[in-house]
Structure formats: C-alpha cells, structure tokens
Amino acid sequence: MANKCEILAPAGNMENLIAAVYSGANAVYLGVQSFNARASAANFSFEELKKAVAFCHGRNVKVNVTLNTILYDRELESFKETVKQVAACGVDAVIAQDLARAKIIKEVAPGIALHGSTQMAVHNLAGAVLLKEMGYSRVILARECTFEQVREITEKCGIETEIFIHGALCMSLSGQCYASAFLGGRSGNRGRCRGTCRLPMSARGNLDDNHLSLKDLCAMDMLKEIADIGVACVKIEGRLRTPEYVAAAVNSARKAIKGEEYDKQLLADTFSRSGFTNGYLENKIDKSVFGVRTKEDSEKTKLTLPKLRELYRREGQYVPVELEFTMGGAKSKLSVTDGKNTFTSEFENTLQDTDKDFEKSVRTSLEKLGGTPFYAQNIKCNLIPGKYIPLSLLNGARREVTAQLLARREEVEPHKIFDYEIPAFPARKQTNLQYIARFEKPEQIPYEFTDIFTYIILPLEYADSVPENIKNKIYLELPRDIFGKENKIRRAVERAKSAGYNKFCVQNIGHIPLVKGCEIMSSFTLNISNSLSATEYKNLGVEIETISPEITLEQIGRITPEVKTAVIGYGHIPVMLVKACPLQNVRTCGECNGKGFLTDRKGMKLPVLCHGKIAGYREIFNPVPLYLGDRIKEIKADFVSLNFTVENKAQVASIIKKFLAGEKFGGDFTRGLYYKASL
C-alpha cells in the first residue's frame, strides 16, 4: 500500500482475527495464553497460534505476538519455552516490555523481529535510539506523544515507529500505571488491569464524576499525514472488543490512510465514550478529552453492530497474482504466481470453432477469484485465433491452481531456535540495609537526619538548592515526562555536572542515554522484577536499581546480589503519570496551585501534584502510604528507600523516627503487593 504504513489490528480471538484480515488489515497483534498484557482476552493456544499464522500469511498479513508483561525469576525458564513455541509457529514479531524478555527472545529466536512495547513508555528520541542499539527493530511510542514529537522520533531514531490511532485511552502512560495494583490488588503490568480509571473518581468530591475516564482515541483524520512522515505502523486498540468493531476500524483506516472519506459517525456508533478525542496528537489537552460510556452510546452500538457484519462476511481480496492461460490443440494449461510461488494446471481439451471474442470470456473467467484472498493483477492469454474451449475446464483449472497457491502460502515457516541457558543467579543473603531518602522539595528535608541516609534523591530542578555539606550524597532525579523536553533536560544535566554533580536517578529507559557515564540509580518506574532484567539494566549503566513494588518481598529477595537493589519502604506511590490533568474537569491551570485531590467511590482522597519547572508533569498518588518500618528485617536488598512527596518537614521527621525504631505505622497504610503473590 502507499507509504508502506501498516494497519495493525487487534485479535483477541480467532473470530476477531478473521474480521481484521477480511476487512483489510496488514497485520494483527494477539496474545498467547500467558505472559501478555490482556490476560482477560480469550488469547491463543500454540496450536491456535499456528493456525492463525497460516491463515494470515496466506493473505499477506503479519502476526505480532504480545509478550509484554513483567516477569518473575521463577518464570524465566517457562518464558524461554514460550518463545520457542512462538518461534515454531513462524510469527513475524514479538512485542516485549521487560528487558529479560528481550534478552531471551534475541538469544533463542533472533529471527523474530523485536518490537518495544508501549508499556516501556518510550517517548523521546534518545529512548528510541537506545532500543535500536539493544536490537529492537520497532518502537511503539507512548500514546501521549504529539504529532511533532512522533515526527522527530520517526525521522531520527533509525528504527520503525508504531503509534496508536484508534481505541481506548488509558489515563496513565502505559507501563506507568500502578492504580490497579495499589487500589485493586492486581497488577496492570501483569496483564490484570481492573480498569480503575473507569470507576467513579471526582476532582470535586462528587461520587457521580468520572474524572479519570478519557474518551476513546480516533486519529483517522490524520492518518495520511502520519503515513507521510514515515510512521511504519498505525495500531488499533481493542483485543477485548467485538469483530464488528475491529472490521469497522480497519475499514475506516484503509480509507483514511488513502485520504478517502470514511463514516466517522458510524465509527463512533460502533464504540465510543461520549465521542472521540485526538487531543494528544494535536497537542490540545483540556477537559474535552474526558468522557464516559453512556447508555446512549451502548444503545447506538446495539443498533449499529448488525450493519457492520457485511464488512467481514466474505474473504477480502488483497493479494495480487498473475495468471497465464495457454491454449493448446489437445492440452491447455493455466499458471498462477504470486511472484514467489507458481502453480500450473494442465488439462485435456477439444478445440471448437468460434467467431466470438474468446479472450474476453477467458479474462472474465480468470477474474472470478471471489472466495479467495487473490485478485488478478495481470492476465496473459495465449490463444489460437478462431478457437475456444468450454469455460468449465478453465474454471476448474483456476480453482485448482489458486487452492494450491493458497495452501503453499499457508505453510508455516518456523524460525530457527538456538540454545540459551538462563544464567544461574546466586542467592541473596540478608545484609545490613542502607537508607535512601527521596524528597519532592528541599524544604521537606530535616537536616538533622541526613547522616542516616547514604544517598538523598531530589528532583533535577533543585540542583542549585542543595547545601554543600550533603552534595556528595545527592542523586538528581530526572523528570518522568520527557515529551518534547529532551534537549532541555540534557542542558539541565550538563549544568548540574558542571556544578559538581555526577549522580542521577532515571525514571524512564529514555533517561539512560542522557546521563551516560555518570553514577545512575533507577526509580521503581523501570518496572524491574527479575534478575535477568536487573542484569540487563546494570549492563546499561544502572548501578542501583529500585525494584518494582508490584512484586513480593520474597520475589525481591531472589534478585541477584550481583546487582545493588533498593526497596521502597515508605511512600505515597504515584499510581498514575498523566498528561491530561483530571483537575481540568473543574478548573483551569490558571486557577490551580499545582495540587489537589481526587475522591474515589470509597471516599478516599488521592493527591494530585503538578511537578516542576523543567517538566510540568502530573502524578496521582495512592491515598495511603506504603510502609515497611515494622517489617524491616524481612527485606533482602542493599537499600531501603523512604519516599516523601506530600509530607511537610515535621511529618517527614516523625516518619523517619518511627521507621528507624521499627514501629508500626499507627494510621492508614498499605503493604502494596509485598505480601500478595500476583498471578
């Protein structure tokens, strides 16, 4: 197709896959029955996957498999076997988030293309370039990127880019949402999101509000521009939706990418949440991007779906072939080729005289390829003038050769598999914990306690506000939001280095190249959850790694001692990193002091903070803090981190005393998932 921009469709099950293919998708993405971010979808067994690949490849459609959740140490061997099975099915690409997954895929089946999942939250050029250096062939960019940011990354990163253009929008950046884990007990990063952002949540205390629910994305109007800037693939969200939805979205995208009109109202009636938004790509983010699924929306869907079944009722003809018919005195033959495979049928015939245009009849016969994925791009006729044969013979030969061609195209070609032994990581022993403190602002720091902490983390913007006597302890934390700010952050890093700083805390894989050569610590937001991933980050230069609080203390204790690890022992966890501010539902930025609360359906208040001069991003925090002060002896790690955000200096001092004394918290708090084994 023009611009070589693929339309990638969701396939939560075989019916949806067929709908995607019949309506003209260039590729599908799907999950197997483990290790993918949509555990509630039907997903595919390996036998079903092989059939799906055969079906798709027969029709020029690629198959991308999602293996994009975080891994535990005990799952590494099982995941390796999954990769072998996926490779044996001949899939085109694997979508991966966890660096352990990427390592195993590259070692076991290097012939499979490796795509960086949107769960990695890559949204800057340096991050995309780093993925290229690590062996990824495509980066799926964060949905919150603007068109200009997509353009810059696409033009300069050196690998393919893929962006979402239709479907549901998460409130938080993908991979950076911990709301399901901390508010619902199930990790979205393990594929078990509870849809917390769709529940009642209010910026004004009204339990009828849904101030975390975004409208569905629809960027169909921009598809031609998106293709023109070189984006390799446009993606439709919706592995949990109906085949009618899939077919309607694919059909609309096929038209839109060619600059043709499509029925936007029909698309909205198929599924929407009070209409659509394209606020991120257009860089217009205000309260208009928020919306909910209404009863009226549901009624429109019920009325619309039956009308859409015609879109995928029959085989779509998207594979070009050439046919050549040669008439002979006693035998004739018909050949078909797709450019790679050729099949010929030779059949006996008796020539008969005719004064009609037999070539026209031949062409009409050979163009009858309905019921197959083929269409006649070119037909050659080698006829004997004045002669004809019964068309029934030609029709039979056409059915025979096209069936043979389709069967050949559907033969699965497995990828070569290589031996790879998962490293035997040594056991971690109990050691004396060192303390790290992270502060939102310098004025929170009770300086009488600074000797207790080996390191102190402060946002990069406060580099000029640090007393000289603690400067050697400071890790400067880069802002989580890099959207369009990479050069600004680079300059801030260089100024800090000139002022004597050489320690930086990264919160996104795209930060690592910005502080290369310095001492690097990672935030928990890198979602490190196993020894192999921890080792891969160490190889990238990360010396101290904060382990994900979405895994248990027992699992954290399994992380190899070859990597220095940190555990969050106290803090209001930022459960969402958002670009669309929920407070804009009730007030403008000019009316806001940069902080507020959301009230959930249980009456709990979730703090909302707008950060900093460099970044200006927003985080939504868990209403109660994580606390392990009375369980400190159960932590097997090198460091325990106390993270302070909404507390004042007096509260900070009180919490430090309580934690060091091993006391119980004495108020509302959570243990997170530290004692809850997640599936």
PDB file of C-alpha atoms in Angstrom, residues 6-12 16-17 19-21 23-30 61-64 66 162 165 233-239 245-247 249-251 253:
ATOM      1  CA  GLU A   6       0.772  -0.977   8.045  1.00  0.00           C
ATOM      2  CA  ILE A   7      -2.663  -1.055   9.607  1.00  0.00           C
ATOM      3  CA  LEU A   8      -2.296  -3.227  12.710  1.00  0.00           C
ATOM      4  CA  ALA A   9      -5.499  -4.678  14.130  1.00  0.00           C
ATOM      5  CA  PRO A  10      -6.301  -6.355  17.468  1.00  0.00           C
ATOM      6  CA  ALA A  11      -7.160 -10.044  17.581  1.00  0.00           C
ATOM      7  CA  GLY A  12      -8.380 -11.171  20.986  1.00  0.00           C
ATOM      8  CA  ASN A  16     -11.715 -11.062  15.566  1.00  0.00           C
ATOM      9  CA  LEU A  17      -8.615 -12.115  13.650  1.00  0.00           C
ATOM     10  CA  ALA A  19     -12.669  -9.957  10.817  1.00  0.00           C
ATOM     11  CA  ALA A  20      -9.408  -7.989  10.785  1.00  0.00           C
ATOM     12  CA  VAL A  21      -7.970  -9.921   7.858  1.00  0.00           C
ATOM     13  CA  SER A  23     -11.602  -6.233   6.211  1.00  0.00           C
ATOM     14  CA  GLY A  24      -8.069  -5.491   5.039  1.00  0.00           C
ATOM     15  CA  ALA A  25      -5.630  -5.276   7.961  1.00  0.00           C
ATOM     16  CA  ASN A  26      -1.950  -5.558   7.051  1.00  0.00           C
ATOM     17  CA  ALA A  27      -1.024  -7.084  10.401  1.00  0.00           C
ATOM     18  CA  VAL A  28      -2.648  -8.342  13.592  1.00  0.00           C
ATOM     19  CA  TYR A  29      -1.442  -8.481  17.156  1.00  0.00           C
ATOM     20  CA  LEU A  30      -2.537 -11.136  19.582  1.00  0.00           C
ATOM     21  CA  VAL A  61      -0.936 -10.350   6.837  1.00  0.00           C
ATOM     22  CA  LYS A  62       1.766 -10.273   9.527  1.00  0.00           C
ATOM     23  CA  VAL A  63       1.297 -11.664  13.023  1.00  0.00           C
ATOM     24  CA  ASN A  64       2.764  -9.863  16.044  1.00  0.00           C
ATOM     25  CA  THR A  66       2.339  -9.644  22.628  1.00  0.00           C
ATOM     26  CA  GLU A 162       4.376   2.485  15.570  1.00  0.00           C
ATOM     27  CA  ILE A 165      -4.562   5.711  16.153  1.00  0.00           C
ATOM     28  CA  CYS A 233       2.576   1.114  11.514  1.00  0.00           C
ATOM     29  CA  VAL A 234      -0.684   2.514  12.887  1.00  0.00           C
ATOM     30  CA  LYS A 235      -2.331   0.486  15.600  1.00  0.00           C
ATOM     31  CA  ILE A 236      -5.952  -0.061  16.572  1.00  0.00           C
ATOM     32  CA  GLU A 237      -6.594  -0.830  20.253  1.00  0.00           C
ATOM     33  CA  GLY A 238      -9.258  -3.367  21.190  1.00  0.00           C
ATOM     34  CA  ARG A 239      -8.378  -7.007  21.878  1.00  0.00           C
ATOM     35  CA  TYR A 245     -15.607  -3.064  15.993  1.00  0.00           C
ATOM     36  CA  VAL A 246     -12.382  -4.461  14.516  1.00  0.00           C
ATOM     37  CA  ALA A 247     -13.787  -4.560  10.982  1.00  0.00           C
ATOM     38  CA  ALA A 249     -11.930   0.415  12.488  1.00  0.00           C
ATOM     39  CA  VAL A 250      -9.822  -1.371   9.874  1.00  0.00           C
ATOM     40  CA  ASN A 251     -12.164  -0.396   7.055  1.00  0.00           C
ATOM     41  CA  ALA A 253      -8.322   3.235   8.468  1.00  0.00           C
TER      42      ALA A 253
END
